[in-house]
Coordinates of C-alpha atoms and ligand atoms in Angstrom, one line a residue:
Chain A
X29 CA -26.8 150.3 -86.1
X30 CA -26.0 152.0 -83.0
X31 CA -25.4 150.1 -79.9
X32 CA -27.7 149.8 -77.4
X33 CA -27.3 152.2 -74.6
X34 CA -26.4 150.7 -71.0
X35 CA -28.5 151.4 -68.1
X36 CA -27.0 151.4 -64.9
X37 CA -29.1 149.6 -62.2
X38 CA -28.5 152.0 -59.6
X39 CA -30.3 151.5 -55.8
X40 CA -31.1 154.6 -54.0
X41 CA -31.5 154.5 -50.3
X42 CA -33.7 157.7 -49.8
X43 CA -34.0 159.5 -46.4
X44 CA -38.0 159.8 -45.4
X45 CA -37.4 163.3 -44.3
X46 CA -35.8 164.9 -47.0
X47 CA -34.7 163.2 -50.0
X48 CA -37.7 160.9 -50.3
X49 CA -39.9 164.0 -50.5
X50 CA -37.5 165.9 -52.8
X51 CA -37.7 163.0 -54.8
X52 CA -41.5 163.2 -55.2
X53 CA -41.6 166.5 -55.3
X54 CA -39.4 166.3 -58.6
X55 CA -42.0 164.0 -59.9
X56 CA -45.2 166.1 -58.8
X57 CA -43.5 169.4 -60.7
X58 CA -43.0 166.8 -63.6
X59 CA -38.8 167.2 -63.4
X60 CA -37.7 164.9 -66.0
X61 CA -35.0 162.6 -64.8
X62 CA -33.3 159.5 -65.4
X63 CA -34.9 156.3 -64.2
X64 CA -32.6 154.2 -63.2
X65 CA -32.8 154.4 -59.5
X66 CA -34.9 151.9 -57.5
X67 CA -35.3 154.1 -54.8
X68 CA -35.8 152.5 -51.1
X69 CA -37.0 154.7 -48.4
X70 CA -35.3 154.6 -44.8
X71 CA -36.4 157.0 -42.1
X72 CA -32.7 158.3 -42.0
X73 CA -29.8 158.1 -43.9
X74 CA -28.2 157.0 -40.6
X75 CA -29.7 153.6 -40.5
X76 CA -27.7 152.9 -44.1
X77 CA -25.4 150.1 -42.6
X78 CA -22.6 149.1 -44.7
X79 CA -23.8 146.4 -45.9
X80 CA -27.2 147.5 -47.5
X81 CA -24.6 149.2 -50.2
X82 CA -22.4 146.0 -50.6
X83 CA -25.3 143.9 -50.0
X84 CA -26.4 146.2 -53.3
X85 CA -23.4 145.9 -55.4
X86 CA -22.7 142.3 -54.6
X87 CA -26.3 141.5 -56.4
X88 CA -26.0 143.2 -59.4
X89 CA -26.2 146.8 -58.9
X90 CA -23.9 148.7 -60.5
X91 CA -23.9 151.9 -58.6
X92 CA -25.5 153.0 -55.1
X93 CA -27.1 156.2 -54.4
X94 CA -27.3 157.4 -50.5
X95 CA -29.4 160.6 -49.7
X96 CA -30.1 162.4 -46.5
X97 CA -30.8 165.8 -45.1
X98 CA -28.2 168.3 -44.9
X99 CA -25.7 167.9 -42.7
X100 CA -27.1 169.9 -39.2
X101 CA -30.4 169.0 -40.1
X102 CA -31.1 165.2 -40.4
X103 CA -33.8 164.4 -38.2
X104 CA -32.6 162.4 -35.8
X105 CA -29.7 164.6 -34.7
X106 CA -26.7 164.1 -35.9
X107 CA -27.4 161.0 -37.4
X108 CA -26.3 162.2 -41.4
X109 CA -23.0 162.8 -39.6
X110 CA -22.2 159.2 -38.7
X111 CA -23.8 158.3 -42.2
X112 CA -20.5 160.7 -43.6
X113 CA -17.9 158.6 -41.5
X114 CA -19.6 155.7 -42.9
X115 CA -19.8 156.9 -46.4
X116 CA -15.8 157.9 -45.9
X117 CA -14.8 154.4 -44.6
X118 CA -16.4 152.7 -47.0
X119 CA -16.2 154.3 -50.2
X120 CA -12.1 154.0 -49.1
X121 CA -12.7 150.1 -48.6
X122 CA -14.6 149.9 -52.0
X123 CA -11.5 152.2 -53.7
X124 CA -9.0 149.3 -52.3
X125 CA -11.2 146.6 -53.9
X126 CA -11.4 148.2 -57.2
X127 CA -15.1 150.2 -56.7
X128 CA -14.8 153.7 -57.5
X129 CA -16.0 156.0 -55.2
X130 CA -18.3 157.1 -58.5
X131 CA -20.4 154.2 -58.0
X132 CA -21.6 154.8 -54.7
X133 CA -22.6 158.6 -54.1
X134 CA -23.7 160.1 -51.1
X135 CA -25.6 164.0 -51.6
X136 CA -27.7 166.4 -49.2
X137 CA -31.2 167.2 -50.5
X138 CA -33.8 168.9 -48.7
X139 CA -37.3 168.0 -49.1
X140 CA -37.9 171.0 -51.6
X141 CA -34.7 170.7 -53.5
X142 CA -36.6 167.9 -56.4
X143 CA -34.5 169.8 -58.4
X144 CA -31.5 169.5 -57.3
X145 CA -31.4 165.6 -56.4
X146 CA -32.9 165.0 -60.2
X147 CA -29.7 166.5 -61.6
X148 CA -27.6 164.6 -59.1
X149 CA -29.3 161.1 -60.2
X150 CA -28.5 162.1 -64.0
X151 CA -25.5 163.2 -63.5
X152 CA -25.0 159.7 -61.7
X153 CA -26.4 158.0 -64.7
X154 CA -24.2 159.7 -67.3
X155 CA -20.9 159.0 -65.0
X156 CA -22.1 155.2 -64.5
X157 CA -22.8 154.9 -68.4
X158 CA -19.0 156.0 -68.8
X159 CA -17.9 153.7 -66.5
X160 CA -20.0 150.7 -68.1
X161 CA -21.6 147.3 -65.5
X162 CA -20.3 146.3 -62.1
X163 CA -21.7 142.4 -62.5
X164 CA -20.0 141.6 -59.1
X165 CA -20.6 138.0 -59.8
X166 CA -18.6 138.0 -62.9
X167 CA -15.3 138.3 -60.0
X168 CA -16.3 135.2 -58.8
X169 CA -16.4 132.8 -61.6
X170 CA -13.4 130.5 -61.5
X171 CA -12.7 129.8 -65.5
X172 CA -11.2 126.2 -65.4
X173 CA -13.3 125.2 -61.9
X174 CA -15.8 122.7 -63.3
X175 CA -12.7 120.7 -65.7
X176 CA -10.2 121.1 -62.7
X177 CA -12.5 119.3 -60.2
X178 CA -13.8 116.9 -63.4
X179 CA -9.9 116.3 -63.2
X180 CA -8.9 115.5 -60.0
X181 CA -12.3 113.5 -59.5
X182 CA -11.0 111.3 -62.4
X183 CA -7.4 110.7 -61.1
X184 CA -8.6 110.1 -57.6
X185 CA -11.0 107.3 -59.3
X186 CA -8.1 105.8 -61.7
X187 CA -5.7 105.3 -58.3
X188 CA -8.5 103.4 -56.9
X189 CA -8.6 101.5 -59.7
X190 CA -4.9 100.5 -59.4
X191 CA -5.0 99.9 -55.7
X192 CA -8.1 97.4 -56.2
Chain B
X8 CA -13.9 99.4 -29.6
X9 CA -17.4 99.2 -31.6
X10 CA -19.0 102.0 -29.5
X11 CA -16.0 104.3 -30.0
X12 CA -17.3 107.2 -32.9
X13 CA -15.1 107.9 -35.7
X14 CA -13.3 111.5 -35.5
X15 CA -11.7 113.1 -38.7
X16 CA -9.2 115.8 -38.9
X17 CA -8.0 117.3 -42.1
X18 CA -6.4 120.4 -42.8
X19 CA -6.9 122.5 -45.9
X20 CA -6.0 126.7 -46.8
X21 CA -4.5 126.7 -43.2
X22 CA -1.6 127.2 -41.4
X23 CA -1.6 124.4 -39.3
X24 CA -2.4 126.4 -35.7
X25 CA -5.4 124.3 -35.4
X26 CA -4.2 121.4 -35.2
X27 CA -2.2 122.9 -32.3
X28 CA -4.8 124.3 -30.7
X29 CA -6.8 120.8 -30.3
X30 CA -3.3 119.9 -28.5
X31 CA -4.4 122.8 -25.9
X32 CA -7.4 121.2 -24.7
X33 CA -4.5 119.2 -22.7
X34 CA -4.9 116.4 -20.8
X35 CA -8.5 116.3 -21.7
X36 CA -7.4 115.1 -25.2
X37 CA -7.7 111.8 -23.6
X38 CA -11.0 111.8 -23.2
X39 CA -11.7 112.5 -26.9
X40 CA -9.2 109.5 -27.5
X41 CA -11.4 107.8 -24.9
X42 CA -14.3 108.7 -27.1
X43 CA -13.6 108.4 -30.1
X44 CA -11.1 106.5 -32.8
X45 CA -9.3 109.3 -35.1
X46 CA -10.0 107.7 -38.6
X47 CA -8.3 110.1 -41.0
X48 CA -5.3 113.0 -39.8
X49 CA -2.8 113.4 -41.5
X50 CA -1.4 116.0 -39.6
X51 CA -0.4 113.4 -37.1
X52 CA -0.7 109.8 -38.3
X53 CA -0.4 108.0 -41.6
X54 CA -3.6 108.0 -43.5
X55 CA -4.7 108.6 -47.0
X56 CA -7.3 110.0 -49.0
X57 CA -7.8 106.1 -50.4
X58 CA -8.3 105.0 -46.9
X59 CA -11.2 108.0 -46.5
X60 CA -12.2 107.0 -50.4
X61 CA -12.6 103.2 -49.2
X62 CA -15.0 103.9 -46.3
X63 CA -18.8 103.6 -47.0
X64 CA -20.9 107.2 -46.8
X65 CA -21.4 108.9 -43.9
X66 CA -18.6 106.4 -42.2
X67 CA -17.1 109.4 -40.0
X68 CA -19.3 110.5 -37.0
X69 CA -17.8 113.9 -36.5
X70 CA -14.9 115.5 -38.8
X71 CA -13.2 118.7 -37.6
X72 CA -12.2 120.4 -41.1
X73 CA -9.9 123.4 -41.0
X74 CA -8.6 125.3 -43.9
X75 CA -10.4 127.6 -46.8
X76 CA -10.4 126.0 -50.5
X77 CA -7.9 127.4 -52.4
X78 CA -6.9 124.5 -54.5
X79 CA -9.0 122.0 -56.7
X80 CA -7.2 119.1 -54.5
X81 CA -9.0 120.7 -50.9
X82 CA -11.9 121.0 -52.8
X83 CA -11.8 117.6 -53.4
X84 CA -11.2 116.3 -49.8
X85 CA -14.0 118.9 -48.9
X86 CA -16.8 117.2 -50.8
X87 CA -15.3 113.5 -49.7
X88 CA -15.2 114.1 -46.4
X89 CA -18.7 115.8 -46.2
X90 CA -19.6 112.3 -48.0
X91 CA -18.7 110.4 -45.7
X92 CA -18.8 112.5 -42.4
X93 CA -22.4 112.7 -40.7
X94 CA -21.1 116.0 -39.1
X95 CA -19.3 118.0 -40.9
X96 CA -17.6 121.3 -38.8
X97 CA -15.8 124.1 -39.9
X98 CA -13.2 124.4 -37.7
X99 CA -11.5 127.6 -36.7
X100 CA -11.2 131.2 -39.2
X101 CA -9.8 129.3 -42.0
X102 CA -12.7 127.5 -42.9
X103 CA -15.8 129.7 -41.3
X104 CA -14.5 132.5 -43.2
X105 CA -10.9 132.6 -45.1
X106 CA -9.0 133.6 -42.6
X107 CA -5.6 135.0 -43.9
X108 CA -5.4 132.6 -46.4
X109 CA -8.4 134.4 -47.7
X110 CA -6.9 137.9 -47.9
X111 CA -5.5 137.1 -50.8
X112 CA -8.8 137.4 -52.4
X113 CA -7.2 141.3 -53.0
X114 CA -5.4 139.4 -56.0
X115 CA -5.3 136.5 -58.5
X116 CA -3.7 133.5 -59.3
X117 CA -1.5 135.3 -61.9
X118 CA -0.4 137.7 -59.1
X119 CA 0.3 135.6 -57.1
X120 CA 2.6 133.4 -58.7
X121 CA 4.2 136.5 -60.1
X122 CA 5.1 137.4 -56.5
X123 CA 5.9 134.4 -55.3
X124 CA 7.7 132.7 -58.3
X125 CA 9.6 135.4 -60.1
X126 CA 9.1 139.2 -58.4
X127 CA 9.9 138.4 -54.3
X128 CA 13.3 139.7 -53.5
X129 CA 14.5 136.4 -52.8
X130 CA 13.7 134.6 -55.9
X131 CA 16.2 133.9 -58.9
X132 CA 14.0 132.9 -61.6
X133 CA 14.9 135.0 -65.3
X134 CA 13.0 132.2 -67.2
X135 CA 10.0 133.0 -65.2
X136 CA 8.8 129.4 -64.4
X137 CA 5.5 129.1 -62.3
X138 CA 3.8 125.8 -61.5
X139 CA 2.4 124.2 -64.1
X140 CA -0.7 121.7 -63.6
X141 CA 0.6 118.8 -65.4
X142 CA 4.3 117.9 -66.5
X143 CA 5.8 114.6 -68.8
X144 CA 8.4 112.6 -67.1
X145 CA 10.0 109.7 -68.8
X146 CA 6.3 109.3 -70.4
X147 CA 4.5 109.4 -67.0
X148 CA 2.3 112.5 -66.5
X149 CA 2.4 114.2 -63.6
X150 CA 0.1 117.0 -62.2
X151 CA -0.3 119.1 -59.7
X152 CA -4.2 120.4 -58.5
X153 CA -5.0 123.2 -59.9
X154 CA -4.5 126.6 -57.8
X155 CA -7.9 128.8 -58.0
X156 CA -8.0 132.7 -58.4
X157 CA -10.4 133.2 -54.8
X158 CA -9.7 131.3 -52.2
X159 CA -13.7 130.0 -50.7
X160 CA -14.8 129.2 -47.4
X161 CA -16.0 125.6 -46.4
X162 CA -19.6 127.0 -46.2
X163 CA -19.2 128.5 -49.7
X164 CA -18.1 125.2 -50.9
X165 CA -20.5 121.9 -49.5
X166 CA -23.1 122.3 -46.6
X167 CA -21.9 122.4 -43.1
X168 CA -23.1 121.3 -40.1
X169 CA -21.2 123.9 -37.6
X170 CA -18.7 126.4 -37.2
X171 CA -16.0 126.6 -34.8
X172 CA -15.1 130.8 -35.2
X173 CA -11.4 131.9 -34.2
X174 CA -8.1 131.8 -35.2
X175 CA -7.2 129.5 -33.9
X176 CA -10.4 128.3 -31.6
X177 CA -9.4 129.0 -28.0
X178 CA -9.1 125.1 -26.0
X179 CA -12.3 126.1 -23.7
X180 CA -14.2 126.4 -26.6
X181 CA -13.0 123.8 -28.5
X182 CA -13.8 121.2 -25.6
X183 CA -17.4 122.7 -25.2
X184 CA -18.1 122.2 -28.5
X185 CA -17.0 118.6 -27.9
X186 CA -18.6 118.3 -24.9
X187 CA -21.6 119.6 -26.5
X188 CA -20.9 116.6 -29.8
X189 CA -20.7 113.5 -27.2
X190 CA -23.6 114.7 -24.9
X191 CA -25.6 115.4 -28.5
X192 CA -26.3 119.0 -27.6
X193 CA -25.9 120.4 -30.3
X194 CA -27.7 123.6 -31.6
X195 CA -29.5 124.1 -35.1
X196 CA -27.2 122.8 -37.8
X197 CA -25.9 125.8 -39.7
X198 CA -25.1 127.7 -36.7
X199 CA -22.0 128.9 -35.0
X200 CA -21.0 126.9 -31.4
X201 CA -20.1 129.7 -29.5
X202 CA -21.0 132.8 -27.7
X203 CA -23.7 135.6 -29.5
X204 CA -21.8 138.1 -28.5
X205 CA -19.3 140.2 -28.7
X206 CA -15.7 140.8 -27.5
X207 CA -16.5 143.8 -25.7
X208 CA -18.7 142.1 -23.6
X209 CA -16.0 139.9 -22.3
X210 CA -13.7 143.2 -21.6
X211 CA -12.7 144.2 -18.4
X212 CA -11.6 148.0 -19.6
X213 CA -13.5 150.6 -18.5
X214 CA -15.2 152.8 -20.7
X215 CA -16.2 155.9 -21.3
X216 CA -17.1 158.3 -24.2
X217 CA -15.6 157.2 -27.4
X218 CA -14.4 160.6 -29.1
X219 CA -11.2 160.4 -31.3
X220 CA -9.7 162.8 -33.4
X221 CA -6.8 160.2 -35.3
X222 CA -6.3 156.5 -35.5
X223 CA -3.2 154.9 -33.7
X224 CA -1.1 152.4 -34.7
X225 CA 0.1 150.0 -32.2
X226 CA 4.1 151.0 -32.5
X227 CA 2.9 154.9 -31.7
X228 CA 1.3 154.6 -28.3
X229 CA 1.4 151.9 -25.1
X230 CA -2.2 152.4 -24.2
X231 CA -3.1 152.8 -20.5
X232 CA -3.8 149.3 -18.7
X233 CA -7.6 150.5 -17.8
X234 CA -9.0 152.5 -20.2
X235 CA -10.6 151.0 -23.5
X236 CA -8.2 150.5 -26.6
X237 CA -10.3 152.8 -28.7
X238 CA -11.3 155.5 -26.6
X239 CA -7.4 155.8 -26.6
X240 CA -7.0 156.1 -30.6
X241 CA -5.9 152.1 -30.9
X242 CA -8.6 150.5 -33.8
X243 CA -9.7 147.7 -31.3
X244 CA -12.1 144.9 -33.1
X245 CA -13.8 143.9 -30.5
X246 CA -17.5 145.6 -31.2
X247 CA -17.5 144.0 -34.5
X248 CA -15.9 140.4 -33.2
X249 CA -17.8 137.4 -31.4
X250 CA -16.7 136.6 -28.1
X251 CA -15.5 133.2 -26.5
X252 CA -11.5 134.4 -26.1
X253 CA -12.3 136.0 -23.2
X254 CA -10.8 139.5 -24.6
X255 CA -7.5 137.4 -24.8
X256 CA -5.7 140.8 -26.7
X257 CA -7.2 143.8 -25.1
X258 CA -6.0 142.0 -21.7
X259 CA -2.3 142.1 -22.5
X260 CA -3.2 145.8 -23.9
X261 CA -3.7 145.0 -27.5
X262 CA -6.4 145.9 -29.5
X263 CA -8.9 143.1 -30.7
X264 CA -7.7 142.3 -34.7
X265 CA -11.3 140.2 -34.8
X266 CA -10.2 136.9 -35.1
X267 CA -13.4 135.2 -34.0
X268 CA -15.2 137.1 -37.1
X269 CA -18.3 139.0 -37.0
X270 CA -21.1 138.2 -33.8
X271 CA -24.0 136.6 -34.1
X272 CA -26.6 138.1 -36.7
X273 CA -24.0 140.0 -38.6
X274 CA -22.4 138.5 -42.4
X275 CA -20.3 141.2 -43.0
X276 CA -17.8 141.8 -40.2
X277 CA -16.0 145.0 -42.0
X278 CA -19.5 146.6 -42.8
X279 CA -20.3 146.1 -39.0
X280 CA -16.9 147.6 -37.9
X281 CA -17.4 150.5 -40.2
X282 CA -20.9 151.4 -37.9
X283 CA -19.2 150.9 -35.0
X284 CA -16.2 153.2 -36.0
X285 CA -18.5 156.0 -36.9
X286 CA -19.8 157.1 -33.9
X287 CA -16.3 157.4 -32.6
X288 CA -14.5 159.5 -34.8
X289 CA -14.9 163.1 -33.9
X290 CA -15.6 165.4 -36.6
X291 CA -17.9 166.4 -38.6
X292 CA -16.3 167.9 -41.7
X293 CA -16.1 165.3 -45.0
X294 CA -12.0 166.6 -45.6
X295 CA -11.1 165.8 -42.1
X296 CA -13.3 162.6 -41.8
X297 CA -10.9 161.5 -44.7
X298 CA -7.9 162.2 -43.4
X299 CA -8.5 160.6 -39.9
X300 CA -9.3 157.6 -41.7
X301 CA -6.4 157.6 -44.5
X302 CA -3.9 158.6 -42.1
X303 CA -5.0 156.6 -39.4
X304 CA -6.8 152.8 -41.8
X305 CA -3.9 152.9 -44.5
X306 CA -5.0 149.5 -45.7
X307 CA -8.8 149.4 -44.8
X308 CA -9.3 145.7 -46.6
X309 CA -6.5 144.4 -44.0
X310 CA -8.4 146.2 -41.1
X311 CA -12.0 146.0 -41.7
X312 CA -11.7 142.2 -43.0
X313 CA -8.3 140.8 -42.2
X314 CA -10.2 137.5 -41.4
X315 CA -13.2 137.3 -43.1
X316 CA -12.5 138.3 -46.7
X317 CA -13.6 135.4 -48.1
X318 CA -16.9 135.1 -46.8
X319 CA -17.9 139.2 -46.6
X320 CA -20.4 140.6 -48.7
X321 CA -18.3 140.9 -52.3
X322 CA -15.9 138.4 -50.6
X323 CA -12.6 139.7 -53.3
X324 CA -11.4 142.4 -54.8
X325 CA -12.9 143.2 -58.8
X326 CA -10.4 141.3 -61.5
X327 CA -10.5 144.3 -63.6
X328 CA -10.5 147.7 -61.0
X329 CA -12.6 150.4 -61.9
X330 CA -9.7 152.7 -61.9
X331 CA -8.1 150.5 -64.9
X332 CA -11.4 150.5 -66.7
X333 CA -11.4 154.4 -67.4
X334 CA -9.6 157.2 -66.8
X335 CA -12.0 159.9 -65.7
X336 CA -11.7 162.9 -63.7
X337 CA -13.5 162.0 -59.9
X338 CA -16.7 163.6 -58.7
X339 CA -17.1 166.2 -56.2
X340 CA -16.1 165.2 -53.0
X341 CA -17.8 162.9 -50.8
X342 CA -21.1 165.0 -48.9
X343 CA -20.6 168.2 -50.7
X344 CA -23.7 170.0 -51.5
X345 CA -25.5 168.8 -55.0
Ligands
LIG421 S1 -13.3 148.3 -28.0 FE1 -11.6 146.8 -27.4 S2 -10.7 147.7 -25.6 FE2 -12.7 148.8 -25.9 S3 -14.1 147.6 -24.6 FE3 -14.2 146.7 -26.7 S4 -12.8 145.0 -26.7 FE4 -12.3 146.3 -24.9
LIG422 S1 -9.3 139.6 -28.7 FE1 -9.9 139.5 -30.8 S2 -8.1 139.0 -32.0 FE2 -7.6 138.6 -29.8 S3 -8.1 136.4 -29.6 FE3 -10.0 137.5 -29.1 S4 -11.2 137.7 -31.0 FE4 -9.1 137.1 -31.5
LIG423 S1 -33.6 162.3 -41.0 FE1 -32.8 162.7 -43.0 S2 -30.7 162.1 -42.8 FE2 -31.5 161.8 -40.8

């Protein structure tokens, strides 16, 4: 039997302007793509903080997808620009902590390029699927926590026991 | 004595500059001795674990409790002491948020020991022996606590009552705070006792546009007296940190590392630097972006969270790196055109 297929739980945070409406412009021309991305709609890509993505990640998200207007024409300026620095800083904090830069992407779509952002979310898909689950949480789990404190809990009680 | 409250010190993950730091308070120490009775510090006096084991719940009025939780033994004095304290405070970096202690949270426990025990230039040890938890001598067992992979905040570990941010907690703030225990003004438990902003506010350098084309480390430059640390290249903390040192570093002309962690409203001091740091660097082509930040952030982790590991968003680094998990060739660079 063949193994089951994983699907990466990606979060997309979508620029209103631009991305959002590529996006349903893919689906109105009926663009087949993959549908792993649970797609949140910001009015920029500049108001991604940081911590939305590790926010993300940290919950069980196994790869982050950021998308804005090309650079020069995000509507609030120069907005997409800081979103850039951002993306660079953190995507070289994420590297240092063992996240590879292919689990959160950033890409440029304009509001009539559905095409274009469909093929970048399955190429996403296909690269996650390669690199197989995040599970953040599974970092956290201390194996022998619950008998070392069950432990220590028992010797404290025993040497009050001696000293009564 | 009966009216006198009960006052707890302990020390966990730490590196004992707390302890010092209630010292700095000075003269007015005597008026917490006038206060209160110190019930349990071993830092300073001769009392046990039994001795905090033997007291009835909630015995201890307020206990000052530095330190992350690295070990199963400060995990255990963690959950007595919120037992039996009726205020429980995490006092100083350590404890609010890991502190250094909590930067190893890049590594494990394996690591570790492999550094310390056997690999540090210092060490003769061929046969490789690392701490064990439990050893046989002459029949008796003895153990040691066991030593956990991620070191955890306080918070992370029991409920707390208040935090006490900085590393250590300046004196001024440390007596308000106290000040703020005896007169029972205390704000909503949970929160921080300290300033909501940040250090910037508190900085007397003048600033103007913040434009820079590289990142300096301290050694390369001395910074002008006047100017603001980062308009000058120097990666200064201080929009990211809380306030209440009085911009104790960028006074003597050194940049804010963010030792009183992130301000008011924010979980994730890095994240917030990161924001802060993008309207400053000045370009606006992806290649260059990463060289200013490579060349000038060599170790972002240490930079971005070199307090607050511990207690940021993913709070470690993964066990198993991507990069170890497959080999594959990377994407197109970051912002280039789908
Ligand atoms: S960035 Fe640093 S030097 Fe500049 S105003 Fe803020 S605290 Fe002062
Ligand atoms: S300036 Fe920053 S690093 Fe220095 S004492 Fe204040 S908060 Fe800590
Ligand atoms: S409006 Fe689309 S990225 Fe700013």
């Amino acid at each position: 039997m063949e193994r089951e297929r994983f699907e990466p739980r990606i979060i997309g945070f979508f620029c209103n302007w631009c991305s959002y409406r590529a996006a349903d412009g893919a689906g109105t021309a009926r663009v087949k793509y993959a549908p792993n991305v649970r797609v949140i709609r910001l009015m920029c890509s500049g108001r991604v903080d940081p911590s939305f993505v590790l926010k993300a990640l940290a919950s069980g998200a196994d790869g982050v997808l950021i998308a804005g207007c090309h650079p020069g024409e995000c509507h609030y300026i120069e907005q997409n620009y800081k979103t850039m620095r951002r993306y660079a800083m953190l995507t070289q904090t994420l590297r240092a902590l063992g996240i590879s830069e292919r689990r959160v992407r950033l890409v440029w779509a304009s509001a009539a390029e559905g095409t274009q952002l469909a093929a970048a979310v399955d190429e996403m898909v296909e690269d996650l699927r390669l690199l197989g689950p995040l599970h953040w949480s599974a970092n956290l789990r201390e194996e022998d926590h619950e008998a070392a404190f069950e432990h220590i809990l028992h010797e404290h009680e025993q040497a009050m026991e001696v000293t009564r | 004595m009966a009216d006198k409250g009960k006052l707890a010190i302990y020390w966990a993950a730490s590196c004992g500059g707390c302890e010092i730091s209630i010292l700095a308070i000075n003269e007015k120490i005597l008026d917490v001795a006038a206060a209160f009775d110190i019930v349990f510090c071993p830092c300073i006096m001769d009392t046990k674990a039994r001795d905090v084991e033997k007291m009835p719940d909630g015995t201890i009025d307020v206990c000052l409790f530095n330190g992350g939780i690295r070990t199963s033994e400060q995990e255990y004095m963690a959950r007595l002491l919120r037992q039996k304290s009726k205020v429980l405070v995490a006092f100083g970096s350590c404890a609010q948020e890991g502190c250094i202690p909590g930067l190893a949270n890049v590594t494990d426990r394996a690591e570790i020991f492999d550094a310390v025990y056997c690999t540090s230039a210092s060490v003769d040890n061929p046969g490789r022996a690392v701490p064990q938890t439990e050893t046989r001598v002459n029949g008796f067992l003895l153990s040691l606590p066991v030593f956990y992979d991620t070191v955890r905040t306080l918070g992370q570990t029991v409920p707390v009552d208040y935090y006490l941010p900085g590393c250590p907690p300046e004196a001024p703030r440390i007596w308000d705070a106290i000040v703020a225990i005896l007169e029972g003004k205390l704000p909503a438990p949970g929160s921080v006792i300290g300033a909501q902003t940040t250090v910037c506010d508190e900085c007397p350098r003048q600033r103007n546009e913040k434009k820079v084309k590289a990142f300096k480390r301290t050694w390369q430059i001395i910074p002008d007296e006047d100017t603001c640390l980062l308009e000058q290249g120097l990666l200064c903390c201080g929009p990211a940190t809380r306030a209440g040192c009085d911009a104790r570093c960028p006074r003597v002309n050194s940049p804010c590392i963010g030792c009183y962690g992130p301000n008011a409203g924010v979980q994730d001091q890095g994240a917030r630097l990161m924001t802060a740091l993008a309207s400053v660097i000045d370009s606006q082509d992806p290649a260059e972006i990463d060289r200013i930040i490579s060349e000038g952030i060599p170790d972002p982790v240490g930079t971005f969270y070199r307090f607050s590991l511990a207690n940021s968003l993913l709070r470690r680094a993964a066990k198993v790196p991507d990069e170890q998990r497959h080999e594959l060739p990377l994407p197109k660079a970051a912002g280039a055109q789908e």
